[in-house]
Coordinates of C-alpha atoms in Angstrom, one line a residue:
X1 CA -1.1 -32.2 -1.7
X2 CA -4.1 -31.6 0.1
X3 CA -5.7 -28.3 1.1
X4 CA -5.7 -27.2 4.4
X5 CA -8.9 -26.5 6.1
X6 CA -8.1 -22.8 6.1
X7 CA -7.4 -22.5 2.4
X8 CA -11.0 -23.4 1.6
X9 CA -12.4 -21.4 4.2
X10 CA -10.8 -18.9 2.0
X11 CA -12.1 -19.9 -0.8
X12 CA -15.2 -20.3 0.1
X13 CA -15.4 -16.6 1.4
X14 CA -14.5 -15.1 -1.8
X15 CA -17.1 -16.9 -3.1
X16 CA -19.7 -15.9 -1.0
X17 CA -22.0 -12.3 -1.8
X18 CA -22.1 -9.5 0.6
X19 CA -25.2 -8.3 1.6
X20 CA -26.1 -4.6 0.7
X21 CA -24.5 -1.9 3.6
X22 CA -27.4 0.2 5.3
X23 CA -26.8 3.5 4.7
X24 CA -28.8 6.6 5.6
X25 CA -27.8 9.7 4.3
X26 CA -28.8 13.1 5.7
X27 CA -28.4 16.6 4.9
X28 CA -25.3 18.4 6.8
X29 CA -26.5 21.0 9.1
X30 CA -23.3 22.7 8.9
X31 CA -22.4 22.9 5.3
X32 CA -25.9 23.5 3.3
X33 CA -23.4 21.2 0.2
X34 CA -22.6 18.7 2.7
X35 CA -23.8 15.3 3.8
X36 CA -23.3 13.4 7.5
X37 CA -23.2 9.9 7.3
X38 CA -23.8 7.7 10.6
X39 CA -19.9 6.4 12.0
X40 CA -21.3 3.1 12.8
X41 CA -23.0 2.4 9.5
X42 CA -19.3 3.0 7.9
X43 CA -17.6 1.2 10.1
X44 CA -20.1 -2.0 9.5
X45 CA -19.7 -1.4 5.9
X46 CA -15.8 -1.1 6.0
X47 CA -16.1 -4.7 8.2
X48 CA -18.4 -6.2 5.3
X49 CA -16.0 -5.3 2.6
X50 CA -13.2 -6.9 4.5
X51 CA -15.4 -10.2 6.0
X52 CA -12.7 -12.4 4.0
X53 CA -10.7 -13.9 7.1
X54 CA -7.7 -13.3 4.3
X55 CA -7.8 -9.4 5.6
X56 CA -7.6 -10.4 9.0
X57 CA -4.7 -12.3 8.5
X58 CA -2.5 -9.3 6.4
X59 CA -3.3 -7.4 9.0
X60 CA -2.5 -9.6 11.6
X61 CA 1.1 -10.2 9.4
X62 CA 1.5 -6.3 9.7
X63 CA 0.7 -5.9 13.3
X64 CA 3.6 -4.4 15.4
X65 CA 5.3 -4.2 18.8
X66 CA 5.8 -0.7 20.6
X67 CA 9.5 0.6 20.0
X68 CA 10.5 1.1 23.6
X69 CA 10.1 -2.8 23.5
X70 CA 11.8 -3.2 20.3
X71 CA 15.1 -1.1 21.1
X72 CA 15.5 -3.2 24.6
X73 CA 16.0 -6.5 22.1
X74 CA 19.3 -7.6 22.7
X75 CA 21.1 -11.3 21.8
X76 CA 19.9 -13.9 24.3
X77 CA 18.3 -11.5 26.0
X78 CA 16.0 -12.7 28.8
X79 CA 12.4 -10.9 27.9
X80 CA 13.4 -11.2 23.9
X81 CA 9.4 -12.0 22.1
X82 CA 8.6 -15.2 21.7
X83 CA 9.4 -14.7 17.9
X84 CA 12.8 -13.1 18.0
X85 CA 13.9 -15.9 20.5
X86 CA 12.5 -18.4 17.9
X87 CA 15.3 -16.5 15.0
X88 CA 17.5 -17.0 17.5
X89 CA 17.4 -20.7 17.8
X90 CA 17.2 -21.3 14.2
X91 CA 19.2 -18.6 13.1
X92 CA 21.8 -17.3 15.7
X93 CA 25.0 -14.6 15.3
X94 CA 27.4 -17.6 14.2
X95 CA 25.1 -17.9 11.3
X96 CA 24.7 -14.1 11.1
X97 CA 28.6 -13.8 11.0
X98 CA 28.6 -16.7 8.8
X99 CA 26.6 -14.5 5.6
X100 CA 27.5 -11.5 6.6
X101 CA 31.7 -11.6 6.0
X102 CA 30.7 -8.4 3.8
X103 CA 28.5 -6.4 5.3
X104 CA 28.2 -2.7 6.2
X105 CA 28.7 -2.2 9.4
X106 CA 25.4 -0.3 9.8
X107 CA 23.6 -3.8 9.4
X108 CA 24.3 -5.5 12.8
X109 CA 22.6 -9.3 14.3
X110 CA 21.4 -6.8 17.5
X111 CA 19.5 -4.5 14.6
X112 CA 18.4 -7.8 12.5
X113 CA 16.8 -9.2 16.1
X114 CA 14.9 -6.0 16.5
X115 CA 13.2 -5.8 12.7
X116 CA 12.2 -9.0 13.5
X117 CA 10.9 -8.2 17.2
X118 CA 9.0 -5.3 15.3
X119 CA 6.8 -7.5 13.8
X120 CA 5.2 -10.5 16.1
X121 CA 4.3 -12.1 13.1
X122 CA 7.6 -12.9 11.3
X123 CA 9.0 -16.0 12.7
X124 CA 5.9 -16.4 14.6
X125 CA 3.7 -18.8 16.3
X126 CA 1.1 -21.3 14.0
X127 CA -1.5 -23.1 15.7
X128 CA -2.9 -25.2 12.9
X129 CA 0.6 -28.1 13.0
X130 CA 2.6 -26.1 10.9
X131 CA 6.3 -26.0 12.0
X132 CA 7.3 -22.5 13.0
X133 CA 10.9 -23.0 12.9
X134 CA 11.0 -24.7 9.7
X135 CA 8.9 -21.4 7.9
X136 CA 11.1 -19.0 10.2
X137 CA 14.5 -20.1 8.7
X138 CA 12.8 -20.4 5.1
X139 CA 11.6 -16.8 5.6
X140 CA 14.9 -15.7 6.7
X141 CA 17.0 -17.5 4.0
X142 CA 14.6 -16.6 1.3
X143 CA 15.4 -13.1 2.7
X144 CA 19.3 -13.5 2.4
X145 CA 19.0 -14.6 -1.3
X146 CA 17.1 -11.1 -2.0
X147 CA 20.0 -9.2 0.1
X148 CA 22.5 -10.9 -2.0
X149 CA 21.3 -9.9 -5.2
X150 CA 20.1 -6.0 -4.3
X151 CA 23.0 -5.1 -1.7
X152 CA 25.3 -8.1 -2.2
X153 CA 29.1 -7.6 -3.4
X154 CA 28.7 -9.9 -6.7
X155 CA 32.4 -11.1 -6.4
X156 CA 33.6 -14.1 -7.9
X157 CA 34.7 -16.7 -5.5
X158 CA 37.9 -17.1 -7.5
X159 CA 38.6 -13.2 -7.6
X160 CA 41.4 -13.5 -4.3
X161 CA 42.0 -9.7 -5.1
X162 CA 38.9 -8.7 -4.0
X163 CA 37.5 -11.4 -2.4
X164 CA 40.2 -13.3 -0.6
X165 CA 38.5 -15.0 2.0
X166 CA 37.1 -17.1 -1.0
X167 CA 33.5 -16.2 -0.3
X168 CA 30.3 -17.6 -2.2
X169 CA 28.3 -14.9 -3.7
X170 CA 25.2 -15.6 -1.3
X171 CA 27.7 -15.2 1.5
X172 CA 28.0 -11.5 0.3
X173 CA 24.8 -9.8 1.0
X174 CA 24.2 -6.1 3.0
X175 CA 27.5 -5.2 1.3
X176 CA 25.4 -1.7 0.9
X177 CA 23.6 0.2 3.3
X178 CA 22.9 3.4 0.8
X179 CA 22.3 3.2 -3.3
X180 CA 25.8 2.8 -4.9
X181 CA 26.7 6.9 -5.8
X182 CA 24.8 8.4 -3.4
X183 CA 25.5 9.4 0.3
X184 CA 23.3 11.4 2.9
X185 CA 23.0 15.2 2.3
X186 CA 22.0 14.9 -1.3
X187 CA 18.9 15.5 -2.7
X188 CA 17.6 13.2 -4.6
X189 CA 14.8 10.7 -5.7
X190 CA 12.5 13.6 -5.9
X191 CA 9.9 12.6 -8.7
X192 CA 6.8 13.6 -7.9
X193 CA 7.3 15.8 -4.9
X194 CA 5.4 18.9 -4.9
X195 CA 2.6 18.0 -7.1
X196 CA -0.6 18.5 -6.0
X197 CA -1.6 15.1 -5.7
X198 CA -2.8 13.1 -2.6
X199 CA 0.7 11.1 -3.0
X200 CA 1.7 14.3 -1.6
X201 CA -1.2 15.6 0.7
X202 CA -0.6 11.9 2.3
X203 CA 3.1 11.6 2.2
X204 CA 4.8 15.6 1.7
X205 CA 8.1 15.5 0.6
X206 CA 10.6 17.4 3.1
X207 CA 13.1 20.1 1.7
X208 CA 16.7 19.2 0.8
X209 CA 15.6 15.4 1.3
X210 CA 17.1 12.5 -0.5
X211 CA 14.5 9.5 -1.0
X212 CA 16.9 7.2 -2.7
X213 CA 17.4 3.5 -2.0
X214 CA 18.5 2.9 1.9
X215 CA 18.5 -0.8 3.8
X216 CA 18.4 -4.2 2.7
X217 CA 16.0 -3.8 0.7
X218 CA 16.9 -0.4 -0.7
X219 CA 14.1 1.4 0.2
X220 CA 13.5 4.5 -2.5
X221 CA 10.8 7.3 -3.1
X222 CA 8.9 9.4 -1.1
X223 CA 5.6 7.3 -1.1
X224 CA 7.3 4.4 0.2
X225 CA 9.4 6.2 2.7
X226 CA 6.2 7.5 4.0
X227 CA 4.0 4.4 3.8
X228 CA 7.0 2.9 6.2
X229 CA 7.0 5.1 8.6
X230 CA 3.2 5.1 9.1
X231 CA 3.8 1.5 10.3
X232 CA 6.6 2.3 12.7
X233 CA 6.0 5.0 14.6
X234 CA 2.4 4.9 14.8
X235 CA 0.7 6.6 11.4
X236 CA 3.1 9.3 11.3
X237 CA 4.6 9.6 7.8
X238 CA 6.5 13.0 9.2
X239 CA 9.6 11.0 10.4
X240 CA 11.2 9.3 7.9
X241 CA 10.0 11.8 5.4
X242 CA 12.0 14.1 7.6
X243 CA 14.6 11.9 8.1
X244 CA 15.2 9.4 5.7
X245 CA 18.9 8.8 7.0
X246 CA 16.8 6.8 9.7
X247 CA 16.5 4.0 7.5
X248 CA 20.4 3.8 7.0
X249 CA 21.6 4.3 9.9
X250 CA 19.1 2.3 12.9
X251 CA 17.6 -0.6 12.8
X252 CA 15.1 0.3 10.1
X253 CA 17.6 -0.8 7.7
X254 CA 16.4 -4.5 8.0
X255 CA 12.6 -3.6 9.8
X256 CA 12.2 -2.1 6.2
X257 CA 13.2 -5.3 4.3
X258 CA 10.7 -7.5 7.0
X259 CA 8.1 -4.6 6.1
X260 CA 8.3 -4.9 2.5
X261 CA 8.4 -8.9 3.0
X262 CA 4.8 -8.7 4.9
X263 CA 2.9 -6.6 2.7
X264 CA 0.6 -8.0 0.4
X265 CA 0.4 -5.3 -2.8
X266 CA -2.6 -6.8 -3.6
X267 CA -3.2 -8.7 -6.2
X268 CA 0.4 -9.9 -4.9
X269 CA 0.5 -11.7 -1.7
X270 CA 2.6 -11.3 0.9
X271 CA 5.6 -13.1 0.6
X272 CA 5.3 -14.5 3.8
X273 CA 2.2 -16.3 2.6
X274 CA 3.7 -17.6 -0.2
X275 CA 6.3 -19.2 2.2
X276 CA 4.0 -20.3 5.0
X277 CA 1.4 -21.3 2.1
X278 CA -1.6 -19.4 3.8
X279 CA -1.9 -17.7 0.6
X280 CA -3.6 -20.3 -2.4
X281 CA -3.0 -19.0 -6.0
X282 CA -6.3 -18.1 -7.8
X283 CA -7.3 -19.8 -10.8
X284 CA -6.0 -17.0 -13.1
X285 CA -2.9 -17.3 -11.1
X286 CA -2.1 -20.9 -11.6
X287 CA -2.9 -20.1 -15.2
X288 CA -0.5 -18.1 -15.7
X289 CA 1.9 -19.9 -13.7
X290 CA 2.0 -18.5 -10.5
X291 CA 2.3 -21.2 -7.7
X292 CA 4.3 -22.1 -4.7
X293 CA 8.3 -21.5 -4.7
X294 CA 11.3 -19.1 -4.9
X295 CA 10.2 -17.7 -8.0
X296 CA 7.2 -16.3 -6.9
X297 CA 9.2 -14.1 -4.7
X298 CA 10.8 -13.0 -7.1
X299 CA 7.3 -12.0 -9.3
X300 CA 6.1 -10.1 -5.8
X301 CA 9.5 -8.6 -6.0
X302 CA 10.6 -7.2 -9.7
X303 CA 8.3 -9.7 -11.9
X304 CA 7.8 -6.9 -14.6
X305 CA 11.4 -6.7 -15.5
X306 CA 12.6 -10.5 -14.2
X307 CA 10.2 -12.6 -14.5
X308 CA 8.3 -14.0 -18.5
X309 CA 10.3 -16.4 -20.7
X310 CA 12.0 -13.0 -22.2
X311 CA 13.5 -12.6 -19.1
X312 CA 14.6 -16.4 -18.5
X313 CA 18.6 -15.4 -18.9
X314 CA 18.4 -12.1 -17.5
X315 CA 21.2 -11.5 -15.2
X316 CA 19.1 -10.4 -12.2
X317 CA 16.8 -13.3 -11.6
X318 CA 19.7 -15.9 -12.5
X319 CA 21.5 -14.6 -9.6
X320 CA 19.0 -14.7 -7.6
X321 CA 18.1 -18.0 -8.0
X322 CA 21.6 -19.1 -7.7
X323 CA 22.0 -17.2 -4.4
X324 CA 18.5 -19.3 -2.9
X325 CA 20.0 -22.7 -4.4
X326 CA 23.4 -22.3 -2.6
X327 CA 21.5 -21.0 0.9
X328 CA 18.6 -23.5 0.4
X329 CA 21.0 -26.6 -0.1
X330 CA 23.4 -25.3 2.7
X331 CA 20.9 -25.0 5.4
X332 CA 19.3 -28.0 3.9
X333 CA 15.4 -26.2 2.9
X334 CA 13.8 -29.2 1.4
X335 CA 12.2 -28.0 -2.2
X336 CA 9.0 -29.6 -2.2
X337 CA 7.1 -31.3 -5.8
X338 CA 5.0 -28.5 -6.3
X339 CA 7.6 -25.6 -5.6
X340 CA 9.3 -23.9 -8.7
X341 CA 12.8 -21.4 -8.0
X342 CA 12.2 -19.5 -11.4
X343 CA 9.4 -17.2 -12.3
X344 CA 10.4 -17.1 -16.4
X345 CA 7.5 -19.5 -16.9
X346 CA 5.7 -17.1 -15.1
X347 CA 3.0 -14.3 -16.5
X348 CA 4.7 -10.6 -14.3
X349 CA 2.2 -9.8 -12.1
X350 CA 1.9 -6.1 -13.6
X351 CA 0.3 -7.9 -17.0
X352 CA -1.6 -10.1 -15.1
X353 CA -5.2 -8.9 -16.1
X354 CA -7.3 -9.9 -12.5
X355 CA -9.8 -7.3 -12.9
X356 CA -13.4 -9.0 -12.0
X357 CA -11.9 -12.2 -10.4
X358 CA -13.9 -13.7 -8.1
X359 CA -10.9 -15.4 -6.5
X360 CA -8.5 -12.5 -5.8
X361 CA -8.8 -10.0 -3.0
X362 CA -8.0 -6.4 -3.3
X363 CA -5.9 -4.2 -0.7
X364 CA -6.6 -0.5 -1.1
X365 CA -9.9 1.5 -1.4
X366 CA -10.8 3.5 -4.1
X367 CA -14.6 5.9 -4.4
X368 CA -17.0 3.5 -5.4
X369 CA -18.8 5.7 -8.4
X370 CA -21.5 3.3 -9.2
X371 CA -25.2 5.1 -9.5
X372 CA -27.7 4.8 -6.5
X373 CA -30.8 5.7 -7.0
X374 CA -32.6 6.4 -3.2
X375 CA -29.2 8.6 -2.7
X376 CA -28.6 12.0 -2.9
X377 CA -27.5 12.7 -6.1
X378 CA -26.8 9.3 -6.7
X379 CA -23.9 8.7 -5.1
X380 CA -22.8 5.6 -3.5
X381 CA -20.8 7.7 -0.7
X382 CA -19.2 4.2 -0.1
X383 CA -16.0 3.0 -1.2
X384 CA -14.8 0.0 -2.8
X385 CA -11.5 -2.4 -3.2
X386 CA -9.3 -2.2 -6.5
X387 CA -6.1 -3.6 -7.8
X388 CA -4.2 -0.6 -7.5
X389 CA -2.5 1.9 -5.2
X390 CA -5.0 4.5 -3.7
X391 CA -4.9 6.6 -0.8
X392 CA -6.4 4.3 1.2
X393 CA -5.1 1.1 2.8
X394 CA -8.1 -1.7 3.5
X395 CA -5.2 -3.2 6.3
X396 CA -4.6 0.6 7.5
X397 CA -7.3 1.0 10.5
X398 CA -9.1 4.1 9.5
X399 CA -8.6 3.9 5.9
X400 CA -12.2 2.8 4.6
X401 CA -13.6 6.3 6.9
X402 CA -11.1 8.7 5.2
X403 CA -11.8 7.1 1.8
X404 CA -15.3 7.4 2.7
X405 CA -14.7 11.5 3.5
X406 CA -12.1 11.9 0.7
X407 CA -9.9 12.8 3.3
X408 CA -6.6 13.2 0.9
X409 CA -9.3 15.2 -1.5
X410 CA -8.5 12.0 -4.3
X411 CA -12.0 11.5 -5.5
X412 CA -12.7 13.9 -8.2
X413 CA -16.2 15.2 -7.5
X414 CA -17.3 13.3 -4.3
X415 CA -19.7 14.7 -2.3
X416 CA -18.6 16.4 1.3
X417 CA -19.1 14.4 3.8
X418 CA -18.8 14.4 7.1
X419 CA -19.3 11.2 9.6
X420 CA -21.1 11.7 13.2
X421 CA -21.9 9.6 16.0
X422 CA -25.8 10.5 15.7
X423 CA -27.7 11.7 12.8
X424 CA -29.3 15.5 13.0
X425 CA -32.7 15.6 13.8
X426 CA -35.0 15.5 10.7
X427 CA -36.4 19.3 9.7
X428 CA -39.6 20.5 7.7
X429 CA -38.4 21.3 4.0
X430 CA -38.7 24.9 3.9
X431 CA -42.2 26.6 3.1
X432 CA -42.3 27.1 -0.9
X433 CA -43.9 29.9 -0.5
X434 CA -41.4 32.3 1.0
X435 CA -39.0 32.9 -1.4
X436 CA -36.7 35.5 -0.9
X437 CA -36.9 38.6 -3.1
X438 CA -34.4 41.5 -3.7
X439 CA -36.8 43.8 -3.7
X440 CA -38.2 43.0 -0.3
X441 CA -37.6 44.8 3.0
X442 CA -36.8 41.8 5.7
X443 CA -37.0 42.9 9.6
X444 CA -35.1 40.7 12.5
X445 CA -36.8 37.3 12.8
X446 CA -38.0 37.0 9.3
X447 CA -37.4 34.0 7.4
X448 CA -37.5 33.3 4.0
X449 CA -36.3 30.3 1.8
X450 CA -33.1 30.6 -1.0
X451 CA -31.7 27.6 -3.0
X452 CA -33.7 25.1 -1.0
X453 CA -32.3 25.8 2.5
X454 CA -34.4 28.0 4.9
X455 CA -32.9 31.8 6.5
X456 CA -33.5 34.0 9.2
X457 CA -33.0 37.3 9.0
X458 CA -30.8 38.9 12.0
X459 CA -31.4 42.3 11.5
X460 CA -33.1 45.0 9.0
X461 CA -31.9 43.9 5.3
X462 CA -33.1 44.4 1.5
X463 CA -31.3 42.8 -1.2
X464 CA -28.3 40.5 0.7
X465 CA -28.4 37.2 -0.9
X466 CA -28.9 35.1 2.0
X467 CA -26.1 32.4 1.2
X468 CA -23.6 35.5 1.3
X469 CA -24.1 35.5 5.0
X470 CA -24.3 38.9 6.6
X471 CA -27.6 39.6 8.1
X472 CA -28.8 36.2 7.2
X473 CA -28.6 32.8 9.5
X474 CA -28.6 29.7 8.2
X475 CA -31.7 27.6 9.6
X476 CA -32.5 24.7 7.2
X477 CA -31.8 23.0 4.2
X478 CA -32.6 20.4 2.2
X479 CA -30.5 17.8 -0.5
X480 CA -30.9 19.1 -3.7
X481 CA -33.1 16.9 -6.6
X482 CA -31.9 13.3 -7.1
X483 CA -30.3 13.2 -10.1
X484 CA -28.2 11.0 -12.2
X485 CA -24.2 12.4 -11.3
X486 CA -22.1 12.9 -14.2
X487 CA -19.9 10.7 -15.6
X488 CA -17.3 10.7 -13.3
X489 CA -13.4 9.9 -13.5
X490 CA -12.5 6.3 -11.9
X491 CA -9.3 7.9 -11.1
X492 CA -8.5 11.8 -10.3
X493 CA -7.3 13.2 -13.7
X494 CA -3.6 13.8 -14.3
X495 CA -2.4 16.9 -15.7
X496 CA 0.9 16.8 -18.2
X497 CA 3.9 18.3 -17.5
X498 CA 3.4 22.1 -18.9
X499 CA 6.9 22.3 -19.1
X500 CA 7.7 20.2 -21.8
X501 CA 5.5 17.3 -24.2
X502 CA 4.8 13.8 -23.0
X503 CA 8.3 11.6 -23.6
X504 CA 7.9 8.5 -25.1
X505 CA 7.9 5.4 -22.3
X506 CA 11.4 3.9 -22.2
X507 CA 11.6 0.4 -20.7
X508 CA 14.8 0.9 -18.5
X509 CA 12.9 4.8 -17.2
X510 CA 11.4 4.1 -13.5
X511 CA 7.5 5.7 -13.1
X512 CA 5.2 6.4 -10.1
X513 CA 1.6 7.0 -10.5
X514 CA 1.3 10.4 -12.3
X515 CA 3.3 10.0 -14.4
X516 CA 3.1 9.7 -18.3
X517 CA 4.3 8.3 -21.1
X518 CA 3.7 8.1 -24.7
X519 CA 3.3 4.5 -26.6
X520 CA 2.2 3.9 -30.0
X521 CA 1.0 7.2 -30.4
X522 CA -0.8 6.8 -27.2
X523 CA -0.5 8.8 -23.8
X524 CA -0.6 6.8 -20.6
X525 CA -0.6 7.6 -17.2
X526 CA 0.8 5.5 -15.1
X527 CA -1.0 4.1 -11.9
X528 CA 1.5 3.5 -9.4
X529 CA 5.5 2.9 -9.4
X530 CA 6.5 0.1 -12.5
X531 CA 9.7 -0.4 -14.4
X532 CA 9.7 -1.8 -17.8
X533 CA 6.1 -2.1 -17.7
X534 CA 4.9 -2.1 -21.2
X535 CA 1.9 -0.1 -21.3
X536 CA -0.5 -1.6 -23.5
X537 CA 0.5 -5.0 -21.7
X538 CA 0.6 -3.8 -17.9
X539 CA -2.3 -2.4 -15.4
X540 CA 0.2 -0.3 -13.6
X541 CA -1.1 2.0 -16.7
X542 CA -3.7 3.7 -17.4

C-alpha cells in the first residue's frame, strides 16, 4: 500500500531538529528566590516542541462543541452537526435498536447522537479522498465490539432462559451502566485520594465520592474522572469529581467512551488514528508487531493484560475479537491485507521500550532537568515531552506554561518562576561595599546590601536582618552564582506507605502512579495506572 502524502510529512517532521528556544531569564523583582520569564518566549518554545503537524491533529481529534449545542441534538434533527447527521446516515436508531436489545436504559440513540456531536471530529469530515462514512461506521462498530466485551451481557445464544430473543453476544453490549456490585452513594475507587501528590492538587478527590467504573466504557478513578471533565465543561475537573453519577446517568455515559477513543496516551495513538490510518507505526512498532487492525485497539485498550502470545487464549481478548468479526462481517467492514484482528503477536504497549525513538511522539510534559550553563543556576526552566503521565498535557492549551511554573508544585526543586508580558527593567548589582552590619546604626533612607539583593532602610534600625522585613524595603537583587544544580529527581519522589511495608506486586492488583510494589527483592513505584504490568518488563514502573 502506498503512503499517503501526509504520513511522510509526518515522518519527515519527527525527523527533523528543533532549533534551540530563546530564553532570557531575569531576576524576579517580587520574590528576591524568584525568576520571570518572558510569556512570549514560552509560548514560542511550547509551539517548537509541538511543530509536528501530528499535535495539531490530536488536538484537532479532541476539539469540542459548546454543551448548550450539544444538549439541543435530537434524531433527524434539522441543525444536528455535520458529523452527527453523517452517524445518522450510516448508523441510524434501527441499527441502534438493532445492538442494543440489552441495554440499560440510561444509554439512549438521543445520548449516543450527542457524544458524538461533542466531538466535531468523530465521524467527521476528511479532505484528502478518504471516505468519511466508510471510517465513521468502522469507528462506531469498532466501538460496539469494545461495549460488548466491557458492559455486554455475555449470554449464550442458545441459553433461551436468559436470553430468549436468541441474541448474538455482540448484539449484547451497554447491558451495564455502573460496575457490576456497585450503585451510586458508595464510596469507593478511592486509591490515591488524599495524598499530597499533584494527582490530587490537579484532580482533588470529593468526600463520600465513588470513582468506580460508569459508561460504556466504565470509566474509573479519580484521575480519569477528572481528566474528563476538564474536556467537557471547559477545564473544570470540579464537576464530575463532584458528581461522578454524571457519567451514569446523562449523556456522558457514551461522550466518555468517544473521549477515551480520541486520546492518544502517547506512545499509544488514538484509536481513531489507527482506524482512519493518519497514525503510521514507528519502526520499533512494526517490530514488535504493532500495525493496522482490530488488534491494535485492543493494545491501546488493555495490551498489558490481553495482548503477547501468553495472552493468545485469554478469555477477554477472544471475545473481543469474536464480537468485531460478527459486527465487521454483518455490516460488511472489508478487512484489508495489512490489517490483523488479534494483538497476541503483539509486544503490550506498557513493555514496549520507546524511550529515545526518533519516530515516536510524546504527549505530556515533564521539567526538562538537563544542565544549562548561561542560566541561572543551571536550569533549563523549560520543559520537555516524555512517555508517561505528568501533570501537564502537550494537547491541553496552557499545559507547557504551568509545566513551565510548576504550577501543580510536581517538579522537585524547580526554580519559582513567574511568566510576564515584559521583562523588569535591568538594575545595577548592588554596591559591594555596603554590607549590612548588626552592629550598625541605619537612619531612614539608608541602604545597605544583604545576600546579594540591595535594602533601604524605612526608619531608625540596628540589628534587623533585612530579609526579615520590618524596617527594611526590598530594592534590588541579583541571581545568585551560576552553579551546577544538584542531581535532581526525573520524577517527584514517592514516599511509602508508613502504615504498613511495601506488598509484593500481584499481577491481578490494579496501580496508579504512586504506588509501589515489591519484585524480586526490588521496590517499584509505579508511574501511572497498569494492571498486570510486570515491573522489571513494563515502563508504567519505575
Amino acid at each position: 500500500m502506498k503512503k499517503t502524502n501526509l504520513v511522510w510529512a509526518l515522518q519527515l517532521a519527527l525527523a527533523a531538529p528543533l532549533a534551540a528556544n530563546a530564553l532570557n531569564v531575569q531576576p524576579d523583582p517580587q520574590n528576591p528566590n524568584g525568576y520571570v520569564l518572558l510569556k512570549s518566549e514560552v509560548a514560542t518554545a511550547a509551539q517548537n516542541k509541538t511543530a509536528n503537524p501530528m499535535y495539531a491533529i490530536w488536538s484537532n481529534a479532541l476539539r469540542t462543541a459548546d454543551n448548550s449545542l450539544v444538549e439541543s441534538i435530537v434524531p433527524n434533527g434539522a441543525t444536528n452537526p455535520v458529523n452527527v447527521k453523517r452517524a445518522e446516515r450510516v448508523f441510524g436508531e434501527l441499527q441502534w435498536n438493532f445492538l442494543t436489545q440489552m441495554a440499560a436504559p440510561e444509554y439512549t440513540y438521543t445520548r449516543f447522537l450527542r457524544a458524538i456531536g461533542k466531538f466535531p471530529a468523530f465521524c467527521g469530515d476528511y479532505t484528502d479522498g478518504r471516505d468519511a462514512d466508510a471510517i465513521c461506521l468502522r469507528s462506531i462498530v469498532t466501538a460496539f465490539a469494545h461495549f460488548a466485551q466491557e458492559t455486554g451481557g455475555h449470554i449464550a445464544k442458545d441459553n433461551i432462559s436468559d436470553n430468549p430473543n436468541g441474541l448474538e453476544e455482540w448484539q449484547q453490549a451497554l447491558v451495564h451502566v455502573r460496575e457490576m456490585g456497585w450503585s451510586e452513594g458508595q464510596p469507593g475507587y478511592t486509591t490515591g485520594c488524599g495524598q499530597n501528590d499533584w494527582q490530587n492538587r490537579r484532580w482533588p478527590c470529593a468526600p463520600e465520592q465513588g470513582y468506580f467504573g460508569r459508561g460504556a466504557k466504565q470509566l474509573s478513578y479519580h484521575f480519569n474522572y477528572g481528566a474528563f471533565s476538564e474536556a467537557m465543561f471547559d477545564g473544570d475537573a470540579t464537576v464530575l469529581l463532584n458528581n461522578p453519577a454524571l457519567v451514569a446517568d446523562s449523556w456522558l455515559n457514551l461522550a466518555s467512551a468517544i473521549w477515551f477513543f480520541l486520546t492518544p496516551q502517547a506512545p499509544k495513538p488514538a484509536m481513531l488514528h489507527v482506524i482512519d490510518r493518519t497514525w503510521s507505526p514507528s519502526q520499533r512498532e512494526s517490530s514488535a508487531g504493532i500495525g493496522y487492525g482490530f488488534g491494535t485497539t485492543i493494545n491501546i485498550i488493555n495490551g498489558g493484560i490481553e495482548c503477547g502470545e501468553q495472552n493468545k487464549n485469554k478469555g477477554q481478548p477472544v471475545n473481543r475479537i469474536r464480537y468485531w468479526e460478527g459486527l465487521s462481517a454483518h455490516y460488511q467492514i472489508p478487512i484489508e491485507m495489512d490489517e490483523e484482528n488479534t494483538c497476541w503477536q503483539q509486544t503490550p504497549y506498557g513493555s514496549l521500550n520507546l524511550e529515545g525513538a526518533n519516530d515516536v511522539l510524546y504527549t505530556n510534559w515533564e521539567g526538562d532537568w538537563a544542565y544549562y550553563a548561561d542560566r541561572p543556576g543551571g536550569y533549563a526552566f523549560e520543559c520537555k515531552l516524555v512517555a508517561y503521565q505528568t501533570a501537564y498535557s502537550a494537547l491541553v492549551p496552557g499545559d507547557y506554561e504551568k509545566c513551565v511554573t510548576n504550577f501543580y508544585l510536581s517538579h522537585a526543586n524547580w526554580p519559582e518562576v513567574r511568566l510576564v508580558d515584559t521583562l523588569p527593567d535591568p538594575v545595577e548589582p548592588p554596591a559591594t561595599g555596603n554590607a549590612w552590619s548588626a552592629d550598625k546604626v541605619y537612619l531612614q533612607g539608608d541602604k545597605v546590601v544583604y545576600e546579594n539583593a540591595e535594602y533601604q532602610a524605612k526608619w531608625w534600625t540596628q540589628g534587623d536582618v533585612p530579609t526579615a522585613g520590618g524596617p527594611w524595603q526590598l530594592l534590588t537583587n541579583t541571581p545568585p552564582p551560576t552553579e551546577p544544580p544538584t542531581e535532581p529527581p526525573v520524577e517527584p519522589p514517592v514516599e511509602p506507605p508508613v502504615e504498613s511495608p511495601v506488598a509484593q506486586w500481584q499481577p491481578g492488583a490494579v496501580y496508579v502512579a504512586g504506588d509501589q510494589a515489591v519484585y524480586e527483592n526490588k521496590t517499584y513505584t509505579a508511574k501511572w495506572w497498569n494492571q498486570g504490568e510486570q515491573p522489571n518488563q513494563s515502563n508504567a514502573w519505575q
